[in-house]
Short mmCIF file of C-alpha atoms in Angstrom, two decimals:
data_model
loop_
_atom_site.label_atom_id
_atom_site.label_comp_id
_atom_site.label_asym_id
_atom_site.label_seq_id
_atom_site.Cartn_x
_atom_site.Cartn_y
_atom_site.Cartn_z
CA UNK A 814 -3.38 -15.35 11.69
CA UNK A 815 -4.73 -12.61 14.08
CA UNK A 816 -4.61 -14.94 17.34
CA UNK A 817 -0.98 -16.06 16.03
CA UNK A 818 0.14 -12.52 16.06
CA UNK A 819 -1.24 -11.61 19.30
CA UNK A 820 -0.04 -14.60 20.90
CA UNK A 821 3.56 -14.00 19.49
CA UNK A 822 4.19 -10.54 19.60
CA UNK A 823 5.41 -8.60 22.78
CA UNK A 824 2.54 -6.92 24.46
CA UNK A 825 1.92 -3.41 24.43
CA UNK A 826 -0.63 -0.90 25.83
CA UNK A 827 -3.27 -1.47 22.83
CA UNK A 828 -1.86 -5.07 22.45
CA UNK A 829 -5.20 -6.00 20.09
CA UNK A 830 -4.23 -3.01 17.81
CA UNK A 831 -2.06 -4.44 15.08
CA UNK A 832 -0.12 -2.15 12.85
CA UNK A 833 1.69 -4.24 10.10
CA UNK A 834 4.69 -1.98 8.95
CA UNK A 835 6.25 -2.77 5.60
CA UNK A 836 9.10 -1.48 3.66
CA UNK A 837 12.33 -2.31 1.95
CA UNK A 838 14.96 -4.30 3.89
CA UNK A 839 17.82 -3.13 1.48
CA UNK A 840 19.32 0.04 0.25
CA UNK A 841 20.87 0.64 -3.41
CA UNK A 842 24.36 -0.22 -2.12
CA UNK A 843 23.04 -3.22 -0.38
CA UNK A 844 23.25 -1.81 3.32
CA UNK A 845 20.71 -4.34 4.39
CA UNK A 846 21.37 -3.45 8.36
CA UNK A 847 20.79 0.25 8.00
CA UNK A 848 17.38 0.00 6.21
CA UNK A 849 16.36 -2.79 8.37
CA UNK A 850 17.39 -0.55 11.44
CA UNK A 851 15.11 2.16 10.18
CA UNK A 852 12.40 -0.07 9.89
CA UNK A 853 12.94 -1.36 13.41
CA UNK A 854 13.16 2.07 14.87
CA UNK A 855 9.78 2.87 13.30
CA UNK A 856 8.29 -0.35 14.82
CA UNK A 857 9.77 0.47 18.18
CA UNK A 858 8.44 4.25 18.00
CA UNK A 859 5.11 2.94 17.28
CA UNK A 860 5.22 0.15 20.30
CA UNK A 861 6.48 2.89 22.54
CA UNK A 862 3.23 4.72 22.26
CA UNK A 863 1.28 1.42 22.53
CA UNK A 864 0.33 0.48 19.12
CA UNK A 865 1.11 -3.33 18.53
CA UNK A 866 3.59 -2.64 15.45
CA UNK A 867 5.39 -5.42 13.95
CA UNK A 868 7.61 -6.39 10.80
CA UNK A 869 7.05 -9.55 8.98
CA UNK A 870 10.10 -11.02 10.41
CA UNK A 871 9.01 -10.27 14.12
CA UNK A 872 6.01 -13.05 13.42
CA UNK A 873 9.06 -15.56 13.05
CA UNK A 874 7.23 -17.86 10.32
CA UNK A 875 9.73 -19.79 8.12
CA UNK A 876 9.47 -19.13 4.51
CA UNK A 877 9.54 -22.79 4.09
CA UNK A 878 6.38 -22.88 5.80
CA UNK A 879 4.60 -19.88 4.45
CA UNK A 880 6.09 -17.91 1.52
CA UNK A 881 6.73 -14.06 1.77
CA UNK A 882 3.96 -13.34 -0.42
CA UNK A 883 1.26 -15.29 1.51
CA UNK A 884 2.77 -13.81 4.80
CA UNK A 885 2.39 -10.24 3.32
CA UNK A 886 -1.61 -11.20 2.49
CA UNK A 887 -2.15 -12.73 6.14
CA UNK A 888 -0.34 -10.25 8.10
CA UNK A 889 -2.53 -7.39 6.27
CA UNK A 890 -5.61 -9.15 6.57
CA UNK A 891 -4.96 -9.65 10.40
CA UNK A 892 -4.06 -6.12 11.05
CA UNK A 893 -6.00 -2.92 12.00
CA UNK A 894 -3.72 -0.74 10.20
CA UNK A 895 -1.07 -1.54 7.04
CA UNK A 896 1.81 1.00 6.79
CA UNK A 897 4.22 0.99 3.64
CA UNK A 898 7.08 3.03 4.18
CA UNK A 899 9.24 3.86 1.10
CA UNK A 900 12.45 5.85 2.03
CA UNK A 901 14.44 7.24 -1.17
CA UNK A 902 17.30 5.24 -1.11
CA UNK A 903 15.33 1.85 -0.47
CA UNK A 904 15.10 -0.73 -3.00
CA UNK A 905 11.41 -0.54 -4.04
CA UNK A 906 10.69 -3.54 -6.35
CA UNK A 907 10.00 -6.13 -3.65
CA UNK A 908 7.81 -3.25 -1.79
CA UNK A 909 6.17 -2.63 -5.19
CA UNK A 910 5.29 -6.04 -5.71
CA UNK A 911 3.99 -6.37 -2.06
CA UNK A 912 2.05 -3.18 -2.04
CA UNK A 913 0.21 -4.16 -5.29
CA UNK A 914 -0.78 -7.47 -3.75
CA UNK A 915 -1.92 -6.20 -0.50
CA UNK A 916 -3.86 -3.38 -1.82
CA UNK A 917 -5.48 -5.57 -4.35
CA UNK A 918 -6.44 -8.13 -1.79
CA UNK A 919 -7.88 -5.52 0.48
CA UNK A 920 -9.18 -2.94 -2.36
CA UNK A 921 -12.52 -2.77 -0.54
CA UNK A 922 -10.95 -1.43 2.52
CA UNK A 923 -7.62 0.11 1.52
CA UNK A 924 -8.85 3.50 1.93
CA UNK A 925 -9.81 2.95 5.47
CA UNK A 926 -6.73 0.85 6.85
CA UNK A 927 -3.77 1.45 4.43
CA UNK A 928 -1.24 4.32 4.78
CA UNK A 929 1.72 4.59 2.06
CA UNK A 930 4.23 6.98 3.20
CA UNK A 931 7.16 8.07 0.82
CA UNK A 932 10.07 9.81 1.15
CA UNK A 933 9.81 13.62 -0.37
CA UNK A 934 11.09 13.76 -3.77
CA UNK A 935 10.37 9.96 -4.51
CA UNK A 936 7.97 9.97 -7.57
CA UNK A 937 6.36 7.15 -9.52
CA UNK A 938 3.33 6.65 -11.55
CA UNK A 939 2.59 3.64 -9.18
CA UNK A 940 2.55 5.87 -6.10
CA UNK A 941 -0.23 7.90 -7.89
CA UNK A 942 -1.87 4.76 -8.58
CA UNK A 943 -1.88 3.79 -4.75
CA UNK A 944 -4.26 6.78 -4.10
CA UNK A 945 -6.01 6.63 -7.56
CA UNK A 946 -6.66 2.97 -8.05
CA UNK A 947 -7.07 1.80 -4.38
CA UNK A 948 -7.99 5.08 -2.83
CA UNK A 949 -5.44 4.28 -0.20
CA UNK A 950 -4.04 7.16 1.79
CA UNK A 951 -0.44 8.67 0.44
CA UNK A 952 1.81 10.76 2.12
CA UNK A 953 5.19 12.15 2.09
CA UNK A 954 7.87 12.91 4.68
CA UNK A 955 10.76 14.90 4.99
CA UNK A 956 12.35 13.33 8.07
CA UNK A 957 12.10 10.36 10.31
CA UNK A 958 10.32 12.57 13.11
CA UNK A 959 7.51 13.55 10.44
CA UNK A 960 7.35 9.94 9.51
CA UNK A 961 6.55 8.90 12.82
CA UNK A 962 4.03 11.36 13.61
CA UNK A 963 2.18 10.79 10.58
CA UNK A 964 2.21 7.24 11.39
CA UNK A 965 0.74 7.86 14.76
CA UNK A 966 -1.94 9.99 13.80
CA UNK A 967 -3.04 7.48 11.11
CA UNK A 968 -3.16 4.64 13.53
CA UNK A 969 -4.87 6.83 16.09
CA UNK A 970 -7.64 7.64 13.40
CA UNK A 971 -8.03 4.16 12.59
CA UNK A 972 -8.25 3.15 16.07
CA UNK A 973 -10.72 5.89 16.82
CA UNK A 974 -13.05 5.04 14.25
CA UNK A 975 -13.24 1.42 15.22
CA UNK A 976 -14.05 2.61 18.77
CA UNK A 977 -16.82 4.75 17.53
CA UNK A 978 -18.29 1.95 14.97
CA UNK A 979 -17.38 3.78 12.15
CA UNK A 980 -15.11 0.90 11.19
CA UNK A 981 -15.78 -2.94 11.62
CA UNK A 982 -13.61 -4.30 14.36
CA UNK A 983 -11.85 -6.78 14.05
CA UNK A 984 -10.77 -5.96 10.71
CA UNK A 985 -12.27 -8.11 7.88
CA UNK A 986 -10.11 -11.20 7.27
#
């Protein structure tokens, strides 16, 4: 899957550093395009500084070919970093299912490669479980600029730790 993504995604400065960006595509009132545009802006901001960030839809794999759950697991395994973004107005059921599946699959390395970021004010027992059960990094954000900055810092830290040999590269599959 890693080679497929590297061949499919447009090139960036750090082409081999894949950041899988996940989040809800729909808001409570069904404003699909607004939530999707939010995730696309985040992806583009990360790509602008060189990270090879992508959404599941960027891989252009038909659901008939590979179901969404399998795609999420495969994309996460192939990526250097995985970022879950939960805005306050997003529908979180699908994200919650994906978060649990991916974190369970990556449980031995979630603390090194997974960032879970939620809008300030979003609270749930499952968000606390992300940090407690899987030891993943959990942060909150107040606005889009703070979100982008936090993701950049996390991705840069993963890249630095890979470069120093502290983290294995490529990520375990």
